[in-house]
Amino acid sequence: MSQERIAPSDLTHPPKPSRAGRNLPAAIAVGVGLFGAVVATLAWWNWGFVLLVAIALSLGAVEISQAVERIGARTEVVPIVLGTVATVLGSYWVGQRPADHLPANTLIIGLLAITALACLVLRLRGGSDGFIRDTSASLFTVAYIPLLGSTVALMLAGDLGRERIITFLTCVIASDTGGYIAGVLFGKHPMAPRVSPKKTWEGFAGSILFSVVIGALLSTWLLHVHWLVGAVMGLLLVCFGTAGDLVESNIKRDVGIKDMSSFLPGHGGVMDRLDSLLVAAPVAWFAMFLMVPGG
């Protein structure tokens, strides 16, 4: 009885990427894992969600550090990562204890100031050559990662914290989904061709439609406020989420890379997934702070 001969290369050949240039099975597995981690921690262990945010932002800080090295800049990545973890965890901790007379903004400003000072002082070791370039890269990273990211912890620490996070995340996801569908079906007019050629004004309109509708529904169901609050918030998150995507695209184009890293198989870098969320987070937090009681 004959047997079919199998070439060694058939056993060792890696999975082929999808037509989009990604490893689709890996992308699905990572996406499902991340979604499960977010849902599980929000449902049963809020501190776990905060830790997840701190880890993701720390990896994002490392990615930014690696990216700017391509244009000759060097960030003080260790104090930035430590400051990121301290700021995110501290924001949630103090946000849950308003009676302790330590305002959240005092703690956040203090931690960010210490992080910035550490970056400036530690860079003195390298002398004056490139000092402004390197410290600018470090301070940019501090402003981009822990400053913006701390507002996610503040959202969770408020009344209806889980509901606030769910509303924020779902509105941004709806924006991305609506933009993709409308862009594929109707996209003709580029929005920012020099930065992100695939973004169109038709896609942007789809983002607005999806996010405003979802925001209006969730504001009523989860946050127990008027639907108009959610509609306004949905519109704001589309604008700033899109801006966040363009900000990260500009960074990658400036340093000459397609993905920030390969931390997430099939997805690219952590910042490739956080770009919209990170810039939209302060807007979501402030909008809910002003318009949703208990923020």
JSON list of C-alpha atoms in Angstrom, two decimals, residues 30-250:
[
{"chain": "A", "resi": 30, "resn": "VAL", "atom": "CA", "xyz": [-5.14, 37.89, 19.68]},
{"chain": "A", "resi": 31, "resn": "GLY", "atom": "CA", "xyz": [-8.29, 39.94, 19.11]},
{"chain": "A", "resi": 32, "resn": "VAL", "atom": "CA", "xyz": [-10.48, 37.41, 20.90]},
{"chain": "A", "resi": 33, "resn": "GLY", "atom": "CA", "xyz": [-7.98, 37.15, 23.76]},
{"chain": "A", "resi": 34, "resn": "LEU", "atom": "CA", "xyz": [-7.82, 40.91, 24.26]},
{"chain": "A", "resi": 35, "resn": "PHE", "atom": "CA", "xyz": [-11.59, 41.25, 24.07]},
{"chain": "A", "resi": 36, "resn": "GLY", "atom": "CA", "xyz": [-12.01, 38.47, 26.62]},
{"chain": "A", "resi": 37, "resn": "ALA", "atom": "CA", "xyz": [-9.49, 40.07, 28.97]},
{"chain": "A", "resi": 38, "resn": "VAL", "atom": "CA", "xyz": [-11.26, 43.43, 28.79]},
{"chain": "A", "resi": 39, "resn": "VAL", "atom": "CA", "xyz": [-14.71, 41.93, 29.35]},
{"chain": "A", "resi": 40, "resn": "ALA", "atom": "CA", "xyz": [-13.57, 39.66, 32.20]},
{"chain": "A", "resi": 41, "resn": "THR", "atom": "CA", "xyz": [-11.72, 42.37, 34.10]},
{"chain": "A", "resi": 42, "resn": "LEU", "atom": "CA", "xyz": [-14.50, 44.92, 33.70]},
{"chain": "A", "resi": 43, "resn": "ALA", "atom": "CA", "xyz": [-17.05, 42.36, 34.86]},
{"chain": "A", "resi": 44, "resn": "TRP", "atom": "CA", "xyz": [-15.22, 40.91, 37.87]},
{"chain": "A", "resi": 45, "resn": "TRP", "atom": "CA", "xyz": [-12.02, 42.77, 38.74]},
{"chain": "A", "resi": 46, "resn": "ASN", "atom": "CA", "xyz": [-11.69, 46.45, 37.96]},
{"chain": "A", "resi": 47, "resn": "TRP", "atom": "CA", "xyz": [-8.12, 46.58, 39.24]},
{"chain": "A", "resi": 48, "resn": "GLY", "atom": "CA", "xyz": [-7.32, 43.95, 36.62]},
{"chain": "A", "resi": 49, "resn": "PHE", "atom": "CA", "xyz": [-8.62, 46.27, 33.91]},
{"chain": "A", "resi": 50, "resn": "VAL", "atom": "CA", "xyz": [-6.49, 49.11, 35.28]},
{"chain": "A", "resi": 51, "resn": "LEU", "atom": "CA", "xyz": [-3.44, 46.83, 35.27]},
{"chain": "A", "resi": 52, "resn": "LEU", "atom": "CA", "xyz": [-4.25, 45.83, 31.68]},
{"chain": "A", "resi": 53, "resn": "VAL", "atom": "CA", "xyz": [-4.37, 49.51, 30.70]},
{"chain": "A", "resi": 54, "resn": "ALA", "atom": "CA", "xyz": [-1.07, 50.20, 32.50]},
{"chain": "A", "resi": 55, "resn": "ILE", "atom": "CA", "xyz": [0.65, 47.29, 30.73]},
{"chain": "A", "resi": 56, "resn": "ALA", "atom": "CA", "xyz": [-0.71, 48.30, 27.32]},
{"chain": "A", "resi": 57, "resn": "LEU", "atom": "CA", "xyz": [0.38, 51.91, 27.77]},
{"chain": "A", "resi": 58, "resn": "SER", "atom": "CA", "xyz": [3.81, 50.83, 28.99]},
{"chain": "A", "resi": 59, "resn": "LEU", "atom": "CA", "xyz": [4.28, 48.73, 25.84]},
{"chain": "A", "resi": 60, "resn": "GLY", "atom": "CA", "xyz": [3.10, 51.73, 23.86]},
{"chain": "A", "resi": 61, "resn": "ALA", "atom": "CA", "xyz": [5.80, 53.87, 25.49]},
{"chain": "A", "resi": 62, "resn": "VAL", "atom": "CA", "xyz": [8.40, 51.27, 24.50]},
{"chain": "A", "resi": 63, "resn": "GLU", "atom": "CA", "xyz": [7.10, 51.32, 20.92]},
{"chain": "A", "resi": 64, "resn": "ILE", "atom": "CA", "xyz": [7.35, 55.11, 20.75]},
{"chain": "A", "resi": 65, "resn": "SER", "atom": "CA", "xyz": [10.91, 54.88, 22.10]},
{"chain": "A", "resi": 66, "resn": "GLN", "atom": "CA", "xyz": [11.87, 52.35, 19.43]},
{"chain": "A", "resi": 67, "resn": "ALA", "atom": "CA", "xyz": [10.18, 54.42, 16.72]},
{"chain": "A", "resi": 68, "resn": "VAL", "atom": "CA", "xyz": [11.96, 57.70, 17.49]},
{"chain": "A", "resi": 69, "resn": "GLU", "atom": "CA", "xyz": [15.31, 55.91, 17.56]},
{"chain": "A", "resi": 70, "resn": "ARG", "atom": "CA", "xyz": [14.92, 55.56, 13.79]},
{"chain": "A", "resi": 71, "resn": "ILE", "atom": "CA", "xyz": [15.27, 59.33, 13.44]},
{"chain": "A", "resi": 72, "resn": "GLY", "atom": "CA", "xyz": [18.16, 59.61, 15.89]},
{"chain": "A", "resi": 73, "resn": "ALA", "atom": "CA", "xyz": [16.25, 60.51, 19.07]},
{"chain": "A", "resi": 74, "resn": "ARG", "atom": "CA", "xyz": [16.47, 58.61, 22.35]},
{"chain": "A", "resi": 75, "resn": "THR", "atom": "CA", "xyz": [13.86, 58.64, 25.09]},
{"chain": "A", "resi": 76, "resn": "GLU", "atom": "CA", "xyz": [14.38, 57.80, 28.75]},
{"chain": "A", "resi": 77, "resn": "VAL", "atom": "CA", "xyz": [12.14, 54.79, 28.47]},
{"chain": "A", "resi": 78, "resn": "VAL", "atom": "CA", "xyz": [12.62, 53.38, 32.01]},
{"chain": "A", "resi": 79, "resn": "PRO", "atom": "CA", "xyz": [11.30, 56.41, 33.95]},
{"chain": "A", "resi": 80, "resn": "ILE", "atom": "CA", "xyz": [8.57, 56.85, 31.35]},
{"chain": "A", "resi": 81, "resn": "VAL", "atom": "CA", "xyz": [7.33, 53.28, 31.83]},
{"chain": "A", "resi": 82, "resn": "LEU", "atom": "CA", "xyz": [7.54, 53.57, 35.63]},
{"chain": "A", "resi": 83, "resn": "GLY", "atom": "CA", "xyz": [5.75, 56.92, 35.50]},
{"chain": "A", "resi": 84, "resn": "THR", "atom": "CA", "xyz": [3.08, 55.47, 33.22]},
{"chain": "A", "resi": 85, "resn": "VAL", "atom": "CA", "xyz": [2.33, 52.59, 35.59]},
{"chain": "A", "resi": 86, "resn": "ALA", "atom": "CA", "xyz": [2.33, 54.89, 38.64]},
{"chain": "A", "resi": 87, "resn": "THR", "atom": "CA", "xyz": [0.08, 57.48, 36.96]},
{"chain": "A", "resi": 88, "resn": "VAL", "atom": "CA", "xyz": [-2.51, 54.98, 35.73]},
{"chain": "A", "resi": 89, "resn": "LEU", "atom": "CA", "xyz": [-2.68, 52.99, 38.97]},
{"chain": "A", "resi": 90, "resn": "GLY", "atom": "CA", "xyz": [-2.54, 56.15, 41.08]},
{"chain": "A", "resi": 91, "resn": "SER", "atom": "CA", "xyz": [-5.33, 57.80, 39.09]},
{"chain": "A", "resi": 92, "resn": "TYR", "atom": "CA", "xyz": [-7.67, 54.90, 39.76]},
{"chain": "A", "resi": 93, "resn": "TRP", "atom": "CA", "xyz": [-6.67, 54.61, 43.40]},
{"chain": "A", "resi": 94, "resn": "VAL", "atom": "CA", "xyz": [-7.20, 58.27, 44.23]},
{"chain": "A", "resi": 95, "resn": "GLY", "atom": "CA", "xyz": [-10.32, 58.47, 42.07]},
{"chain": "A", "resi": 96, "resn": "GLN", "atom": "CA", "xyz": [-11.97, 55.91, 44.33]},
{"chain": "A", "resi": 97, "resn": "ARG", "atom": "CA", "xyz": [-11.11, 57.85, 47.48]},
{"chain": "A", "resi": 98, "resn": "PRO", "atom": "CA", "xyz": [-12.51, 61.39, 47.14]},
{"chain": "A", "resi": 99, "resn": "ALA", "atom": "CA", "xyz": [-12.92, 61.57, 50.92]},
{"chain": "A", "resi": 100, "resn": "ASP", "atom": "CA", "xyz": [-9.15, 61.29, 51.45]},
{"chain": "A", "resi": 101, "resn": "HIS", "atom": "CA", "xyz": [-8.73, 64.97, 50.43]},
{"chain": "A", "resi": 102, "resn": "LEU", "atom": "CA", "xyz": [-6.15, 64.15, 47.74]},
{"chain": "A", "resi": 103, "resn": "PRO", "atom": "CA", "xyz": [-7.53, 65.50, 44.45]},
{"chain": "A", "resi": 104, "resn": "ALA", "atom": "CA", "xyz": [-6.87, 63.30, 41.44]},
{"chain": "A", "resi": 105, "resn": "ASN", "atom": "CA", "xyz": [-5.45, 66.20, 39.45]},
{"chain": "A", "resi": 106, "resn": "THR", "atom": "CA", "xyz": [-2.89, 66.88, 42.21]},
{"chain": "A", "resi": 107, "resn": "LEU", "atom": "CA", "xyz": [-1.62, 63.31, 42.13]},
{"chain": "A", "resi": 108, "resn": "ILE", "atom": "CA", "xyz": [-1.55, 63.10, 38.34]},
{"chain": "A", "resi": 109, "resn": "ILE", "atom": "CA", "xyz": [0.27, 66.40, 37.90]},
{"chain": "A", "resi": 110, "resn": "GLY", "atom": "CA", "xyz": [2.75, 65.43, 40.61]},
{"chain": "A", "resi": 111, "resn": "LEU", "atom": "CA", "xyz": [3.51, 62.01, 39.08]},
{"chain": "A", "resi": 112, "resn": "LEU", "atom": "CA", "xyz": [3.82, 63.41, 35.57]},
{"chain": "A", "resi": 113, "resn": "ALA", "atom": "CA", "xyz": [6.09, 66.21, 36.79]},
{"chain": "A", "resi": 114, "resn": "ILE", "atom": "CA", "xyz": [8.35, 63.70, 38.56]},
{"chain": "A", "resi": 115, "resn": "THR", "atom": "CA", "xyz": [8.45, 61.59, 35.39]},
{"chain": "A", "resi": 116, "resn": "ALA", "atom": "CA", "xyz": [9.36, 64.60, 33.27]},
{"chain": "A", "resi": 117, "resn": "LEU", "atom": "CA", "xyz": [12.06, 65.70, 35.73]},
{"chain": "A", "resi": 118, "resn": "ALA", "atom": "CA", "xyz": [13.53, 62.20, 35.75]},
{"chain": "A", "resi": 119, "resn": "CYS", "atom": "CA", "xyz": [13.74, 62.28, 31.95]},
{"chain": "A", "resi": 120, "resn": "LEU", "atom": "CA", "xyz": [15.51, 65.64, 31.98]},
{"chain": "A", "resi": 121, "resn": "VAL", "atom": "CA", "xyz": [17.97, 64.74, 34.72]},
{"chain": "A", "resi": 122, "resn": "LEU", "atom": "CA", "xyz": [18.85, 61.28, 33.40]},
{"chain": "A", "resi": 123, "resn": "ARG", "atom": "CA", "xyz": [19.51, 62.69, 29.95]},
{"chain": "A", "resi": 124, "resn": "LEU", "atom": "CA", "xyz": [22.29, 64.84, 31.41]},
{"chain": "A", "resi": 125, "resn": "ARG", "atom": "CA", "xyz": [24.47, 61.72, 31.27]},
{"chain": "A", "resi": 126, "resn": "GLY", "atom": "CA", "xyz": [24.64, 62.01, 27.48]},
{"chain": "A", "resi": 127, "resn": "GLY", "atom": "CA", "xyz": [26.02, 65.55, 27.38]},
{"chain": "A", "resi": 128, "resn": "SER", "atom": "CA", "xyz": [24.76, 68.48, 25.35]},
{"chain": "A", "resi": 129, "resn": "ASP", "atom": "CA", "xyz": [24.83, 66.85, 21.91]},
{"chain": "A", "resi": 130, "resn": "GLY", "atom": "CA", "xyz": [21.20, 66.13, 20.99]},
{"chain": "A", "resi": 131, "resn": "PHE", "atom": "CA", "xyz": [19.93, 67.15, 24.42]},
{"chain": "A", "resi": 132, "resn": "ILE", "atom": "CA", "xyz": [16.92, 69.12, 23.14]},
{"chain": "A", "resi": 133, "resn": "ARG", "atom": "CA", "xyz": [16.10, 66.44, 20.56]},
{"chain": "A", "resi": 134, "resn": "ASP", "atom": "CA", "xyz": [16.14, 63.61, 23.12]},
{"chain": "A", "resi": 135, "resn": "THR", "atom": "CA", "xyz": [14.35, 65.42, 25.94]},
{"chain": "A", "resi": 136, "resn": "SER", "atom": "CA", "xyz": [11.69, 66.62, 23.48]},
{"chain": "A", "resi": 137, "resn": "ALA", "atom": "CA", "xyz": [11.09, 63.01, 22.45]},
{"chain": "A", "resi": 138, "resn": "SER", "atom": "CA", "xyz": [10.82, 61.96, 26.11]},
{"chain": "A", "resi": 139, "resn": "LEU", "atom": "CA", "xyz": [8.45, 64.75, 27.07]},
{"chain": "A", "resi": 140, "resn": "PHE", "atom": "CA", "xyz": [6.34, 64.09, 23.97]},
{"chain": "A", "resi": 141, "resn": "THR", "atom": "CA", "xyz": [6.01, 60.47, 25.08]},
{"chain": "A", "resi": 142, "resn": "VAL", "atom": "CA", "xyz": [5.05, 61.51, 28.62]},
{"chain": "A", "resi": 143, "resn": "ALA", "atom": "CA", "xyz": [2.31, 63.77, 27.25]},
{"chain": "A", "resi": 144, "resn": "TYR", "atom": "CA", "xyz": [1.11, 61.23, 24.71]},
{"chain": "A", "resi": 145, "resn": "ILE", "atom": "CA", "xyz": [1.03, 58.08, 26.84]},
{"chain": "A", "resi": 146, "resn": "PRO", "atom": "CA", "xyz": [0.55, 58.51, 30.63]},
{"chain": "A", "resi": 147, "resn": "LEU", "atom": "CA", "xyz": [-1.10, 61.94, 30.53]},
{"chain": "A", "resi": 148, "resn": "LEU", "atom": "CA", "xyz": [-3.80, 60.92, 28.06]},
{"chain": "A", "resi": 149, "resn": "GLY", "atom": "CA", "xyz": [-4.05, 57.37, 29.37]},
{"chain": "A", "resi": 150, "resn": "SER", "atom": "CA", "xyz": [-4.65, 58.39, 32.98]},
{"chain": "A", "resi": 151, "resn": "THR", "atom": "CA", "xyz": [-8.15, 59.56, 32.04]},
{"chain": "A", "resi": 152, "resn": "VAL", "atom": "CA", "xyz": [-9.20, 55.96, 31.36]},
{"chain": "A", "resi": 153, "resn": "ALA", "atom": "CA", "xyz": [-8.54, 55.13, 35.03]},
{"chain": "A", "resi": 154, "resn": "LEU", "atom": "CA", "xyz": [-10.42, 58.26, 36.10]},
{"chain": "A", "resi": 155, "resn": "MET", "atom": "CA", "xyz": [-13.45, 57.19, 34.06]},
{"chain": "A", "resi": 156, "resn": "LEU", "atom": "CA", "xyz": [-13.49, 53.79, 35.74]},
{"chain": "A", "resi": 157, "resn": "ALA", "atom": "CA", "xyz": [-13.10, 55.29, 39.21]},
{"chain": "A", "resi": 158, "resn": "GLY", "atom": "CA", "xyz": [-16.26, 57.40, 38.93]},
{"chain": "A", "resi": 159, "resn": "ASP", "atom": "CA", "xyz": [-19.84, 56.36, 39.63]},
{"chain": "A", "resi": 160, "resn": "LEU", "atom": "CA", "xyz": [-21.03, 53.86, 37.01]},
{"chain": "A", "resi": 161, "resn": "GLY", "atom": "CA", "xyz": [-17.38, 53.41, 36.12]},
{"chain": "A", "resi": 162, "resn": "ARG", "atom": "CA", "xyz": [-17.89, 50.19, 34.15]},
{"chain": "A", "resi": 163, "resn": "GLU", "atom": "CA", "xyz": [-20.74, 51.78, 32.23]},
{"chain": "A", "resi": 164, "resn": "ARG", "atom": "CA", "xyz": [-18.62, 54.81, 31.41]},
{"chain": "A", "resi": 165, "resn": "ILE", "atom": "CA", "xyz": [-15.81, 52.63, 30.05]},
{"chain": "A", "resi": 166, "resn": "ILE", "atom": "CA", "xyz": [-18.23, 50.48, 28.05]},
{"chain": "A", "resi": 167, "resn": "THR", "atom": "CA", "xyz": [-19.81, 53.58, 26.53]},
{"chain": "A", "resi": 168, "resn": "PHE", "atom": "CA", "xyz": [-16.43, 55.06, 25.65]},
{"chain": "A", "resi": 169, "resn": "LEU", "atom": "CA", "xyz": [-15.06, 51.85, 24.12]},
{"chain": "A", "resi": 170, "resn": "THR", "atom": "CA", "xyz": [-18.24, 51.02, 22.22]},
{"chain": "A", "resi": 171, "resn": "CYS", "atom": "CA", "xyz": [-18.53, 54.50, 20.71]},
{"chain": "A", "resi": 172, "resn": "VAL", "atom": "CA", "xyz": [-14.95, 54.37, 19.41]},
{"chain": "A", "resi": 173, "resn": "ILE", "atom": "CA", "xyz": [-15.44, 50.83, 18.09]},
{"chain": "A", "resi": 174, "resn": "ALA", "atom": "CA", "xyz": [-18.68, 51.93, 16.42]},
{"chain": "A", "resi": 175, "resn": "SER", "atom": "CA", "xyz": [-16.81, 54.84, 14.86]},
{"chain": "A", "resi": 176, "resn": "ASP", "atom": "CA", "xyz": [-14.16, 52.51, 13.43]},
{"chain": "A", "resi": 177, "resn": "THR", "atom": "CA", "xyz": [-16.78, 50.04, 12.21]},
{"chain": "A", "resi": 178, "resn": "GLY", "atom": "CA", "xyz": [-19.01, 52.66, 10.63]},
{"chain": "A", "resi": 179, "resn": "GLY", "atom": "CA", "xyz": [-16.04, 54.34, 9.00]},
{"chain": "A", "resi": 180, "resn": "TYR", "atom": "CA", "xyz": [-14.82, 51.06, 7.53]},
{"chain": "A", "resi": 181, "resn": "ILE", "atom": "CA", "xyz": [-18.24, 50.04, 6.15]},
{"chain": "A", "resi": 182, "resn": "ALA", "atom": "CA", "xyz": [-19.06, 53.44, 4.69]},
{"chain": "A", "resi": 183, "resn": "GLY", "atom": "CA", "xyz": [-15.54, 53.84, 3.34]},
{"chain": "A", "resi": 184, "resn": "VAL", "atom": "CA", "xyz": [-15.62, 50.49, 1.55]},
{"chain": "A", "resi": 185, "resn": "LEU", "atom": "CA", "xyz": [-19.11, 51.03, 0.11]},
{"chain": "A", "resi": 186, "resn": "PHE", "atom": "CA", "xyz": [-19.08, 54.74, -0.71]},
{"chain": "A", "resi": 187, "resn": "GLY", "atom": "CA", "xyz": [-15.58, 56.14, -0.14]},
{"chain": "A", "resi": 188, "resn": "LYS", "atom": "CA", "xyz": [-14.45, 58.41, -2.97]},
{"chain": "A", "resi": 189, "resn": "HIS", "atom": "CA", "xyz": [-13.10, 61.63, -1.46]},
{"chain": "A", "resi": 190, "resn": "PRO", "atom": "CA", "xyz": [-9.85, 61.27, 0.53]},
{"chain": "A", "resi": 191, "resn": "MET", "atom": "CA", "xyz": [-9.85, 62.92, 3.91]},
{"chain": "A", "resi": 192, "resn": "ALA", "atom": "CA", "xyz": [-6.10, 63.21, 4.50]},
{"chain": "A", "resi": 193, "resn": "PRO", "atom": "CA", "xyz": [-4.37, 61.72, 1.44]},
{"chain": "A", "resi": 194, "resn": "ARG", "atom": "CA", "xyz": [-0.87, 62.68, 2.54]},
{"chain": "A", "resi": 195, "resn": "VAL", "atom": "CA", "xyz": [-1.24, 61.00, 5.92]},
{"chain": "A", "resi": 196, "resn": "SER", "atom": "CA", "xyz": [-3.82, 58.20, 5.56]},
{"chain": "A", "resi": 197, "resn": "PRO", "atom": "CA", "xyz": [-4.84, 57.67, 1.92]},
{"chain": "A", "resi": 198, "resn": "LYS", "atom": "CA", "xyz": [-7.60, 55.17, 2.74]},
{"chain": "A", "resi": 199, "resn": "LYS", "atom": "CA", "xyz": [-9.57, 57.54, 4.96]},
{"chain": "A", "resi": 200, "resn": "THR", "atom": "CA", "xyz": [-12.44, 59.22, 3.16]},
{"chain": "A", "resi": 201, "resn": "TRP", "atom": "CA", "xyz": [-15.05, 61.80, 4.04]},
{"chain": "A", "resi": 202, "resn": "GLU", "atom": "CA", "xyz": [-17.74, 59.23, 3.28]},
{"chain": "A", "resi": 203, "resn": "GLY", "atom": "CA", "xyz": [-16.14, 56.92, 5.83]},
{"chain": "A", "resi": 204, "resn": "PHE", "atom": "CA", "xyz": [-16.05, 59.79, 8.32]},
{"chain": "A", "resi": 205, "resn": "ALA", "atom": "CA", "xyz": [-19.79, 60.31, 7.81]},
{"chain": "A", "resi": 206, "resn": "GLY", "atom": "CA", "xyz": [-20.34, 56.61, 8.50]},
{"chain": "A", "resi": 207, "resn": "SER", "atom": "CA", "xyz": [-18.30, 56.92, 11.67]},
{"chain": "A", "resi": 208, "resn": "ILE", "atom": "CA", "xyz": [-20.46, 59.80, 12.84]},
{"chain": "A", "resi": 209, "resn": "LEU", "atom": "CA", "xyz": [-23.69, 57.93, 12.12]},
{"chain": "A", "resi": 210, "resn": "PHE", "atom": "CA", "xyz": [-22.68, 54.76, 13.95]},
{"chain": "A", "resi": 211, "resn": "SER", "atom": "CA", "xyz": [-21.04, 56.46, 16.94]},
{"chain": "A", "resi": 212, "resn": "VAL", "atom": "CA", "xyz": [-23.82, 59.02, 17.49]},
{"chain": "A", "resi": 213, "resn": "VAL", "atom": "CA", "xyz": [-26.53, 56.35, 17.41]},
{"chain": "A", "resi": 214, "resn": "ILE", "atom": "CA", "xyz": [-24.60, 54.04, 19.76]},
{"chain": "A", "resi": 215, "resn": "GLY", "atom": "CA", "xyz": [-23.77, 56.95, 22.07]},
{"chain": "A", "resi": 216, "resn": "ALA", "atom": "CA", "xyz": [-27.41, 58.02, 22.24]},
{"chain": "A", "resi": 217, "resn": "LEU", "atom": "CA", "xyz": [-28.57, 54.47, 23.04]},
{"chain": "A", "resi": 218, "resn": "LEU", "atom": "CA", "xyz": [-25.92, 53.75, 25.68]},
{"chain": "A", "resi": 219, "resn": "SER", "atom": "CA", "xyz": [-26.35, 57.09, 27.41]},
{"chain": "A", "resi": 220, "resn": "THR", "atom": "CA", "xyz": [-29.98, 56.17, 28.01]},
{"chain": "A", "resi": 221, "resn": "TRP", "atom": "CA", "xyz": [-29.51, 52.47, 28.85]},
{"chain": "A", "resi": 222, "resn": "LEU", "atom": "CA", "xyz": [-26.29, 52.55, 30.83]},
{"chain": "A", "resi": 223, "resn": "LEU", "atom": "CA", "xyz": [-25.62, 56.09, 32.03]},
{"chain": "A", "resi": 224, "resn": "HIS", "atom": "CA", "xyz": [-29.26, 57.07, 32.65]},
{"chain": "A", "resi": 225, "resn": "VAL", "atom": "CA", "xyz": [-28.96, 60.51, 31.09]},
{"chain": "A", "resi": 226, "resn": "HIS", "atom": "CA", "xyz": [-30.67, 62.18, 28.14]},
{"chain": "A", "resi": 227, "resn": "TRP", "atom": "CA", "xyz": [-29.93, 60.63, 24.75]},
{"chain": "A", "resi": 228, "resn": "LEU", "atom": "CA", "xyz": [-28.62, 63.97, 23.50]},
{"chain": "A", "resi": 229, "resn": "VAL", "atom": "CA", "xyz": [-25.68, 63.66, 25.92]},
{"chain": "A", "resi": 230, "resn": "GLY", "atom": "CA", "xyz": [-24.63, 60.41, 24.26]},
{"chain": "A", "resi": 231, "resn": "ALA", "atom": "CA", "xyz": [-25.14, 61.83, 20.78]},
{"chain": "A", "resi": 232, "resn": "VAL", "atom": "CA", "xyz": [-22.86, 64.78, 21.54]},
{"chain": "A", "resi": 233, "resn": "MET", "atom": "CA", "xyz": [-20.29, 62.48, 23.11]},
{"chain": "A", "resi": 234, "resn": "GLY", "atom": "CA", "xyz": [-20.44, 60.13, 20.12]},
{"chain": "A", "resi": 235, "resn": "LEU", "atom": "CA", "xyz": [-19.76, 63.03, 17.76]},
{"chain": "A", "resi": 236, "resn": "LEU", "atom": "CA", "xyz": [-16.82, 64.22, 19.86]},
{"chain": "A", "resi": 237, "resn": "LEU", "atom": "CA", "xyz": [-15.31, 60.73, 20.03]},
{"chain": "A", "resi": 238, "resn": "VAL", "atom": "CA", "xyz": [-15.50, 60.36, 16.24]},
{"chain": "A", "resi": 239, "resn": "CYS", "atom": "CA", "xyz": [-13.62, 63.63, 15.74]},
{"chain": "A", "resi": 240, "resn": "PHE", "atom": "CA", "xyz": [-10.92, 62.97, 18.32]},
{"chain": "A", "resi": 241, "resn": "GLY", "atom": "CA", "xyz": [-10.69, 59.23, 17.62]},
{"chain": "A", "resi": 242, "resn": "THR", "atom": "CA", "xyz": [-10.06, 60.02, 13.96]},
{"chain": "A", "resi": 243, "resn": "ALA", "atom": "CA", "xyz": [-7.50, 62.62, 15.01]},
{"chain": "A", "resi": 244, "resn": "GLY", "atom": "CA", "xyz": [-5.78, 59.98, 17.16]},
{"chain": "A", "resi": 245, "resn": "ASP", "atom": "CA", "xyz": [-5.54, 57.64, 14.20]},
{"chain": "A", "resi": 246, "resn": "LEU", "atom": "CA", "xyz": [-4.02, 60.41, 12.07]},
{"chain": "A", "resi": 247, "resn": "VAL", "atom": "CA", "xyz": [-1.56, 61.36, 14.83]},
{"chain": "A", "resi": 248, "resn": "GLU", "atom": "CA", "xyz": [-0.19, 57.83, 14.97]},
{"chain": "A", "resi": 249, "resn": "SER", "atom": "CA", "xyz": [-0.12, 57.61, 11.17]},
{"chain": "A", "resi": 250, "resn": "ASN", "atom": "CA", "xyz": [1.96, 60.78, 11.09]}
]
